[in-house]
Amino acid sequence: MEKRLRNEIKEVMARYPVAGSAMLPALDMMQRQSGNYLSSEALCDVAKYLGTTESKVYGVASYYTMLNLKPVGKYHLQVDTNVPGFLSGADEILSHLKRKLGIKEGETTADGLFTLSAVQDLGSCGTCPVIQVNDTYYENMTIEETDQLLASLSRGVMPEPDKTSFFGSECGMLLKNRGRENSCMIGTYEENGGYQALEKALSMPAENVAAMVKDASLKGRGGAGFPAGVKWGFLPKGDPRPVYLICNTDEGEPGTFKDRQIMEYDPHLLIEGIAISAYAIGAKKAFIYIRGEFRWIAEILERAVQEAKEAGYLKHTDIVVHKGAGSYVCGDETALIESLEGKRGYPRKKPPFPANSGLYGCPTIINNVETLAIVPFIVSLGPDEFKKIGTPGNYGPKIYGVSGHVNKPGTYEFPLGTPLEKILQAAGGVKGTLKAVIVGGLSVPILRADEIAGLNMDYDACVKAGTMLGSGGVMVINDTVSIPELTLRTMEFYAHESCGQCTPCREGSREIKKLLQKIVQGKGSQADTKTILHLCKNIKGRTVCPTGDAFAMPVEAMIQKFRKEFDDITC
């Protein structure tokens, strides 16, 4: 291992209370030095420097999809083919690349220039089709643009990506700086009132700040909708162990791309929210766990943290930006903790819950990006004023990510409880004839077109309609789409992303995928459809983490609500 790299890893290790947390950063740095893959010798070097076993290092490296244990080309082309990509023409882009390069998925061209992969979700749902080339996203791609990209790469030139995307904000809160020049810089943020809420919070007793968040009834925006203030209240009182705050920015579920907007275009809003929340719960150390594919966003956050430190805003807490390495399951809070500790991202059995025994066995709070970004507004406005936004029991702003068959896919900020029809209008309206909508990310039950009339987009109304608001990732599906094919694409994602720890999820996801493949190929029977429903029923509630439910519920709903489409292609 080169001396320079050893020094860099040493610096990273010093950021963490436990050196083992430097595992993923060390593997990432070693991979970059070693031609974008990890040889057995490279893994051995990492093990020696971290003071651990080679088997442990291999176990971690073999778990995460971004860590390459085989050589890849100079340019690794990864096409997102999951549901938003599927609805936006990603399959055509992938097929074109196969023909153009003369290789299949997972192969490398003879000259070693290109490796081609199909991947499951890149968090670019509103700007599909997307091709990730090494660390760079090329979004809204067409066949012509793909050819231009290949030609440029063949000349050794990585072109500048087009960052065009649609957005809108009725609230002027979470997306208020979106579109502003230099929106990532602290000066721009301060000009618009930034960090005033932190100064107000620091002038109050910490318990009063926590009480404000609880009184505001802020529901967590990560998917479950659990009240953030109540979660904070689970921390043990008078415990001598350190308290940790983790911002979950893994954002890996198809249809979900809201948190990226805050981090990429208004990072100081998130930093301020973390700083206030850390003060409120007594956390001297906070972590931002960001999915590894968002490397450029991690760099934006690191610069924002440094600016905030230099401005004196983070004297009471230290914030570390920690990159994941490719795992949907690490969106689960206990799997995220395992990953942050330098392990495979396996969810933990509960109890104990993270608030009592989380990171390094200490009291830990995990909140979503959007949740923490709302905290400064609660402090600024006060709970009573904050609760004037939204509907009873569902308060505050919400970013809805709209993808699929709309004219202006993008992110749109509205008060919680805004009618779905209004959100779809903001996204330019539906392309073609509406067939179905998935309103909260891929893990929630689908709704038919006739079920969305009058639907208000808040947690309670969605449950009443037979689905969930989840992350607010709205995927719009028109009548050109085969629901059996959509169901298969759904299961391809979950079968690929299952961590394999528990049998119902590991075996169930694979078996449902195989049965759906038979059905879509015209080789299935109605008995296969019944078997899928039977499996879904028996998987729900029987897995270590929510992943089992995350695929059983949507697959079950797709079959039950569009049964005729399945029966028409089975015998």
XYZ file of C-alpha atoms in Angstrom:
571
model
C 0.000 0.000 0.000
C 1.423 3.370 -0.992
C 2.402 5.713 1.831
C 0.028 8.388 0.548
C -2.909 5.985 0.654
C -1.960 4.756 4.124
C -1.951 8.340 5.359
C -5.347 9.021 3.775
C -6.848 5.934 5.405
C -5.289 6.947 8.724
C -6.965 10.356 8.454
C -10.314 8.704 7.733
C -9.959 6.301 10.663
C -9.476 9.278 12.978
C -12.949 10.589 12.106
C -14.683 7.630 13.736
C -14.957 6.623 17.400
C -14.259 3.024 16.295
C -11.634 2.385 13.618
C -13.662 -0.433 12.024
C -16.015 2.173 10.570
C -13.253 3.085 8.122
C -13.751 -0.252 6.309
C -15.869 1.043 3.413
C -13.861 4.256 2.937
C -10.637 2.216 2.938
C -11.975 -0.264 0.388
C -13.201 2.572 -1.794
C -9.853 4.353 -1.713
C -7.976 1.117 -2.408
C -10.267 0.306 -5.339
C -9.639 3.717 -6.883
C -5.907 3.296 -6.584
C -6.055 -0.224 -8.048
C -7.717 0.437 -11.405
C -11.314 0.322 -10.140
C -11.221 -3.199 -8.763
C -10.062 -4.982 -5.631
C -7.576 -7.800 -6.125
C -6.887 -10.349 -3.405
C -3.634 -8.500 -2.722
C -5.540 -5.221 -2.299
C -7.941 -6.840 0.170
C -4.989 -8.241 2.088
C -3.437 -4.776 2.320
C -6.671 -3.286 3.657
C -6.938 -6.049 6.264
C -3.389 -5.453 7.470
C -3.823 -1.723 7.759
C -7.174 -1.892 9.539
C -5.907 -4.628 11.854
C -8.562 -7.155 10.915
C -8.780 -10.478 9.097
C -8.705 -10.985 5.347
C -11.904 -13.023 5.580
C -13.755 -10.125 7.202
C -12.550 -7.705 4.548
C -13.577 -10.113 1.786
C -16.954 -10.638 3.447
C -17.612 -6.908 3.402
C -16.243 -6.329 -0.102
C -18.298 -9.168 -1.572
C -21.532 -7.780 -0.119
C -21.632 -4.351 -1.747
C -22.343 -3.931 -5.452
C -20.034 -0.942 -5.937
C -16.959 -2.892 -4.856
C -15.549 -4.789 -7.828
C -13.800 -8.085 -7.164
C -13.176 -8.550 -10.881
C -11.555 -6.104 -13.308
C -13.827 -3.684 -15.155
C -13.200 -1.450 -18.141
C -11.873 2.080 -18.062
C -15.473 3.260 -18.379
C -18.085 1.312 -16.469
C -21.473 1.989 -18.096
C -24.377 1.234 -15.756
C -27.938 1.572 -17.030
C -30.760 1.880 -14.497
C -33.444 -0.522 -15.742
C -35.832 -0.609 -12.813
C -39.413 0.657 -12.851
C -38.885 4.398 -13.553
C -36.265 3.480 -16.154
C -38.510 0.753 -17.553
C -41.286 3.327 -17.963
C -38.917 5.804 -19.628
C -37.170 3.706 -22.285
C -34.109 2.395 -20.431
C -34.478 -1.046 -21.999
C -34.025 0.483 -25.440
C -30.883 2.311 -24.277
C -29.444 -0.915 -22.840
C -30.223 -2.905 -25.983
C -28.629 -0.219 -28.130
C -25.462 -0.277 -26.013
C -25.257 -4.065 -26.328
C -25.437 -3.844 -30.118
C -23.100 -0.872 -30.341
C -20.419 -2.359 -28.086
C -20.919 -5.976 -29.133
C -21.082 -7.222 -25.541
C -23.664 -8.481 -23.093
C -24.434 -7.238 -19.606
C -21.531 -7.912 -17.270
C -18.990 -8.104 -20.097
C -16.070 -5.881 -21.073
C -15.030 -4.918 -24.580
C -11.899 -6.593 -25.947
C -9.931 -3.342 -25.741
C -10.761 -2.991 -22.036
C -12.448 0.349 -22.610
C -16.070 -0.387 -21.669
C -17.857 -2.626 -19.175
C -21.649 -2.738 -19.468
C -24.023 -3.403 -16.560
C -27.749 -3.179 -15.905
C -28.402 -1.879 -12.399
C -31.551 -1.698 -10.331
C -31.892 1.874 -9.081
C -29.667 4.959 -9.212
C -31.939 7.452 -7.465
C -32.494 9.255 -10.766
C -36.139 8.356 -11.228
C -37.287 11.718 -12.585
C -34.427 11.946 -15.074
C -34.459 8.440 -16.571
C -33.095 6.978 -18.728
C -29.808 7.385 -16.893
C -26.360 5.951 -17.577
C -23.814 6.108 -14.780
C -20.270 6.238 -16.155
C -17.867 5.607 -13.282
C -18.911 8.399 -10.855
C -20.879 10.550 -13.294
C -24.611 10.451 -14.062
C -25.774 11.130 -17.612
C -29.519 11.673 -17.351
C -32.498 12.067 -19.678
C -30.574 10.028 -22.234
C -31.739 9.287 -25.778
C -30.255 6.895 -28.346
C -28.601 9.827 -30.120
C -27.132 11.185 -26.873
C -25.904 7.703 -25.980
C -23.999 7.521 -29.260
C -22.497 10.947 -28.608
C -21.465 9.840 -25.123
C -19.746 6.695 -26.469
C -17.925 8.699 -29.126
C -16.642 11.153 -26.536
C -15.529 8.413 -24.143
C -13.763 6.631 -26.990
C -11.685 9.805 -27.402
C -10.884 9.767 -23.697
C -13.175 12.679 -22.857
C -15.799 12.553 -20.079
C -18.372 15.126 -21.233
C -20.070 17.478 -18.790
C -23.464 16.074 -17.771
C -26.680 17.972 -18.425
C -28.279 18.735 -15.032
C -31.656 19.803 -16.443
C -34.626 18.600 -14.403
C -38.099 19.807 -13.483
C -39.090 21.069 -10.061
C -41.648 23.293 -8.389
C -42.513 24.564 -4.927
C -45.779 25.856 -3.557
C -44.458 26.012 0.017
C -41.155 27.769 -0.662
C -39.456 25.810 2.101
C -37.571 22.618 1.255
C -36.999 23.668 -2.353
C -36.775 27.400 -1.758
C -33.149 27.606 -2.927
C -33.587 25.197 -5.838
C -32.680 27.092 -8.981
C -30.800 29.869 -7.167
C -27.273 30.608 -8.312
C -24.613 29.287 -5.906
C -27.313 27.606 -3.845
C -24.763 25.248 -2.241
C -22.663 28.055 -0.778
C -23.076 29.161 2.822
C -23.299 32.832 1.848
C -26.321 32.170 -0.357
C -27.938 30.194 2.445
C -27.300 32.872 5.062
C -28.697 35.598 2.782
C -32.012 33.751 2.879
C -32.146 33.423 6.668
C -29.978 30.344 6.932
C -28.680 29.264 10.364
C -30.946 31.714 12.206
C -33.028 28.768 13.423
C -29.870 27.115 14.783
C -28.930 30.278 16.661
C -32.440 30.410 18.127
C -32.283 26.750 19.136
C -28.882 27.127 20.796
C -30.301 29.952 22.926
C -32.901 27.557 24.368
C -32.568 24.518 26.646
C -32.071 21.401 24.524
C -35.167 19.732 25.967
C -37.294 22.673 24.813
C -36.070 22.242 21.257
C -36.938 18.542 21.379
C -40.360 19.452 22.785
C -40.984 21.814 19.847
C -40.373 19.005 17.355
C -42.669 16.693 19.302
C -45.379 19.348 19.595
C -45.172 19.965 15.834
C -46.137 16.308 15.250
C -43.508 16.021 12.529
C -43.950 12.641 10.876
C -40.774 11.058 9.588
C -40.436 11.427 5.842
C -38.395 8.271 5.285
C -41.446 6.129 4.572
C -42.970 4.902 7.814
C -44.285 8.286 8.949
C -43.351 7.696 12.584
C -43.323 10.964 14.597
C -39.745 12.236 14.896
C -40.240 13.846 18.297
C -41.656 10.635 19.734
C -38.664 8.698 18.374
C -36.304 11.169 20.048
C -38.157 10.580 23.295
C -37.132 6.914 23.296
C -33.545 7.837 24.171
C -32.724 6.639 27.705
C -32.505 9.396 30.283
C -29.341 9.889 32.311
C -27.379 7.311 30.302
C -23.594 7.855 30.415
C -23.034 6.433 26.921
C -22.597 8.878 24.014
C -25.625 9.600 21.828
C -25.290 9.457 18.041
C -27.425 11.004 15.320
C -27.467 9.430 11.855
C -28.995 11.047 8.796
C -30.216 8.274 6.496
C -29.569 9.423 2.942
C -29.352 5.999 1.342
C -32.437 6.701 -0.841
C -32.403 3.468 -2.845
C -36.063 2.615 -3.479
C -37.308 2.927 -7.069
C -39.489 6.002 -7.424
C -37.699 7.897 -4.644
C -35.432 10.824 -5.475
C -36.551 13.647 -3.170
C -33.673 13.701 -0.676
C -31.177 14.149 -3.458
C -32.755 17.536 -4.255
C -32.072 18.881 -0.762
C -28.525 17.552 -0.548
C -27.511 18.579 -4.047
C -29.068 22.033 -4.167
C -29.498 23.170 -0.549
C -26.985 21.220 1.559
C -26.834 23.819 4.335
C -30.539 23.308 5.041
C -29.739 19.696 5.899
C -26.630 20.676 7.886
C -28.667 23.163 9.912
C -31.351 20.545 10.564
C -28.730 18.059 11.735
C -27.053 20.670 13.949
C -30.346 21.583 15.642
C -31.394 17.953 16.070
C -27.985 16.937 17.431
C -28.233 19.721 20.026
C -31.769 18.693 20.957
C -30.855 15.056 21.635
C -27.373 15.668 23.002
C -25.415 14.086 20.145
C -21.807 15.240 19.979
C -21.277 13.182 16.822
C -23.531 12.949 13.766
C -23.178 10.967 10.571
C -24.615 11.474 7.107
C -24.827 8.006 5.542
C -25.158 8.655 1.814
C -25.493 6.069 -0.931
C -22.152 5.549 -2.630
C -23.437 6.307 -6.119
C -24.010 9.927 -5.035
C -20.282 10.643 -4.788
C -20.562 14.159 -6.194
C -23.327 14.951 -3.718
C -21.169 13.614 -0.875
C -18.504 16.081 -1.964
C -21.082 18.891 -1.888
C -22.051 17.891 1.652
C -18.433 17.676 2.788
C -17.808 21.212 1.533
C -20.966 22.418 3.274
C -19.916 20.798 6.562
C -16.509 22.456 6.296
C -18.092 25.853 5.582
C -20.398 25.459 8.573
C -17.450 24.527 10.808
C -15.435 27.512 9.677
C -18.420 29.780 10.322
C -18.663 28.479 13.889
C -22.020 26.737 13.566
C -20.844 23.251 14.550
C -19.028 23.867 17.826
C -21.440 21.549 19.650
C -21.345 18.588 17.260
C -19.111 16.979 14.644
C -20.628 15.791 11.356
C -19.055 13.024 9.284
C -20.165 12.235 5.716
C -19.993 8.470 5.199
C -20.495 6.885 1.785
C -22.187 3.510 1.386
C -21.158 1.104 -1.357
C -24.344 -0.124 -3.010
C -27.043 -1.895 -0.985
C -30.783 -1.158 -0.896
C -31.161 -2.974 2.416
C -28.857 -0.417 4.064
C -31.852 1.918 3.935
C -33.093 -0.101 6.910
C -31.845 1.708 9.989
C -30.212 -1.283 11.675
C -28.584 -2.481 8.442
C -27.303 1.062 7.986
C -25.773 0.932 11.463
C -24.070 -2.375 10.674
C -22.705 -0.881 7.455
C -21.504 2.244 9.240
C -19.679 0.007 11.709
C -17.765 -1.519 8.784
C -19.747 -4.722 8.355
C -22.062 -6.351 5.832
C -25.369 -4.485 5.851
C -27.451 -7.136 7.593
C -30.500 -5.856 9.503
C -30.489 -6.558 13.223
C -33.204 -8.299 15.156
C -35.208 -5.944 17.349
C -35.348 -5.397 20.291
C -33.063 -3.836 21.293
C -33.984 -0.788 19.266
C -31.409 1.760 18.078
C -32.568 4.413 20.546
C -31.219 2.173 23.316
C -28.537 0.145 21.542
C -27.602 1.455 18.117
C -24.269 2.578 16.676
C -21.379 1.050 18.661
C -23.985 -0.230 21.134
C -24.923 3.333 22.108
C -28.208 5.300 22.014
C -28.793 6.319 18.408
C -31.402 8.273 16.470
C -31.771 7.738 12.721
C -33.782 10.275 10.727
C -34.330 10.836 7.036
C -32.916 13.821 5.083
C -36.296 15.450 4.491
C -37.271 14.973 8.149
C -34.148 16.726 9.424
C -34.405 19.472 6.786
C -37.848 20.379 8.145
C -36.584 20.880 11.717
C -35.244 24.443 11.119
C -38.704 25.543 9.970
C -40.307 24.161 13.128
C -37.849 26.112 15.255
C -38.288 29.293 13.203
C -42.077 29.200 12.984
C -42.938 27.442 16.223
C -45.132 24.324 16.380
C -48.467 26.163 16.122
C -47.568 28.072 12.950
C -45.934 24.991 11.464
C -49.115 22.981 11.975
C -51.045 25.438 9.804
C -49.304 23.788 6.850
C -50.883 20.528 5.707
C -53.925 18.640 6.960
C -54.971 17.602 10.497
C -52.451 15.077 11.798
C -50.299 15.486 8.690
C -48.338 18.686 9.018
C -45.654 20.485 7.084
C -44.227 20.496 3.569
C -43.597 17.385 1.498
C -41.488 16.792 -1.601
C -43.236 14.512 -4.066
C -41.016 12.872 -6.683
C -43.041 12.237 -9.835
C -41.713 9.863 -12.489
C -43.019 7.682 -15.282
C -45.638 8.763 -17.783
C -45.924 12.487 -17.099
C -44.769 15.388 -19.244
C -42.551 17.003 -16.613
C -41.162 14.310 -14.292
C -39.460 15.915 -11.330
C -39.784 16.991 -7.703
C -42.655 19.139 -6.474
C -43.072 20.599 -2.978
C -46.594 20.935 -1.606
C -48.221 20.870 1.822
C -48.981 17.363 3.043
C -52.489 16.423 1.974
C -52.365 18.101 -1.444
C -54.624 16.276 -3.936
C -52.769 13.855 -6.190
C -54.467 15.399 -9.221
C -52.859 18.750 -8.394
C -49.422 17.164 -8.084
C -49.836 15.431 -11.434
C -50.895 18.731 -13.008
C -47.724 20.357 -11.684
C -45.791 17.541 -13.366
C -47.296 18.508 -16.716
C -50.146 16.026 -16.717
C -50.261 12.376 -17.711
C -48.870 11.156 -21.023
C -51.537 9.028 -22.667
C -54.343 7.316 -20.774
C -53.774 6.787 -17.072
C -53.847 3.147 -15.993
C -52.354 3.096 -12.500
C -50.280 5.036 -9.968
C -47.820 3.929 -7.315
C -47.901 6.819 -4.853
C -45.149 6.137 -2.301
C -42.220 4.311 -3.867
C -42.136 0.781 -5.230
C -42.887 -0.882 -1.880
C -46.481 0.379 -1.572
C -49.633 -1.148 -3.125
C -50.522 0.089 -6.598
C -53.744 2.052 -7.228
C -55.892 1.755 -10.346
C -56.798 4.933 -12.206
C -60.340 4.743 -10.836
C -59.030 4.673 -7.238
C -57.143 7.962 -7.226
C -60.047 10.386 -7.665
C -60.067 12.759 -4.695
C -56.979 11.186 -3.100
C -55.161 13.600 -0.807
C -51.469 12.835 -0.512
C -50.947 12.415 3.201
C -50.290 9.436 5.431
C -53.833 8.910 6.685
C -55.630 9.413 3.373
C -53.324 6.980 1.571
C -53.909 4.280 4.182
C -57.639 4.827 3.845
C -57.273 4.361 0.077
C -55.553 1.005 0.593
C -51.970 2.088 0.053
C -49.273 4.145 1.830
C -47.670 7.530 1.248
C -44.248 6.006 1.909
C -41.521 8.231 0.531
C -43.896 10.164 -1.723
C -42.303 8.655 -4.831
C -45.144 8.847 -7.372
C -44.786 6.551 -10.398
C -47.362 7.166 -13.125
C -48.281 4.288 -15.433
C -50.282 4.621 -18.636
C -52.189 2.013 -20.614
C -49.206 0.994 -22.758
C -47.727 -0.901 -19.802
C -48.219 -4.604 -19.135
C -48.832 -5.050 -15.412
C -47.346 -8.584 -15.395
C -44.136 -7.111 -16.862
C -44.234 -4.303 -14.297
C -44.652 -6.895 -11.538
C -41.686 -8.862 -12.830
C -39.562 -5.736 -12.964
C -40.574 -5.061 -9.355
C -39.466 -8.518 -8.264
C -36.216 -8.311 -10.200
C -35.315 -5.384 -7.997
C -36.159 -7.053 -4.696
C -34.660 -10.442 -5.596
C -31.442 -8.658 -6.491
C -31.434 -6.486 -3.374
C -32.388 -9.099 -0.767
C -29.440 -9.373 1.605
C -30.089 -13.119 1.955
C -30.022 -13.160 5.731
C -33.497 -14.593 6.302
C -35.144 -17.442 4.378
C -38.595 -15.944 3.586
C -37.043 -12.950 1.835
C -34.090 -14.730 0.217
C -35.960 -17.757 -1.135
C -39.352 -16.089 -1.487
C -38.104 -13.251 -3.657
C -36.243 -15.613 -5.967
C -39.169 -18.005 -6.320
C -41.674 -15.229 -7.040
C -39.288 -13.813 -9.632
C -38.983 -17.234 -11.351
C -42.760 -17.696 -11.420
C -43.284 -14.211 -12.859
C -40.677 -14.897 -15.531
C -42.650 -17.989 -16.559
C -45.885 -16.020 -16.680
C -44.454 -13.122 -18.701
C -42.871 -15.593 -21.150
C -46.270 -17.200 -21.717
C -45.205 -20.450 -20.040
C -47.005 -19.990 -16.742
C -50.266 -21.257 -15.346
C -52.976 -19.787 -13.167
C -51.681 -22.107 -10.480
C -48.420 -20.153 -10.623
C -50.336 -16.945 -9.987
C -52.012 -18.550 -6.971
C -48.637 -19.725 -5.699
C -47.294 -16.187 -5.889
C -50.227 -14.895 -3.837
C -49.713 -17.696 -1.333
C -46.041 -16.812 -0.987
C -46.811 -13.114 -0.552
C -49.298 -13.864 2.199
C -46.808 -15.994 4.090
C -43.813 -13.695 3.660
C -45.499 -10.589 5.097
C -44.501 -9.999 8.700
C -42.022 -12.885 8.746
C -38.735 -11.266 7.812
C -36.035 -9.635 9.926
C -36.483 -6.263 8.184
C -39.333 -4.742 6.137
C -37.947 -5.920 2.766
C -40.223 -8.960 2.705
C -43.297 -6.776 3.129
C -41.802 -4.287 0.661
C -42.177 -6.734 -2.206
C -45.043 -8.905 -0.964
C -47.487 -5.995 -0.645
C -46.996 -4.425 -4.097
C -46.855 -7.762 -5.935
C -50.019 -8.936 -4.202
C -51.808 -5.684 -5.124
C -50.649 -5.777 -8.758
C -52.031 -9.292 -9.187
C -55.279 -8.717 -7.303
C -56.109 -5.433 -9.033
C -55.079 -6.530 -12.525
C -55.825 -10.263 -12.296
C -57.292 -10.428 -15.787
C -53.955 -9.450 -17.339
C -52.319 -12.390 -15.584
C -55.119 -14.799 -16.451
C -55.007 -13.749 -20.119
C -51.409 -14.921 -20.513
C -51.600 -18.088 -18.381
C -53.295 -21.423 -18.960
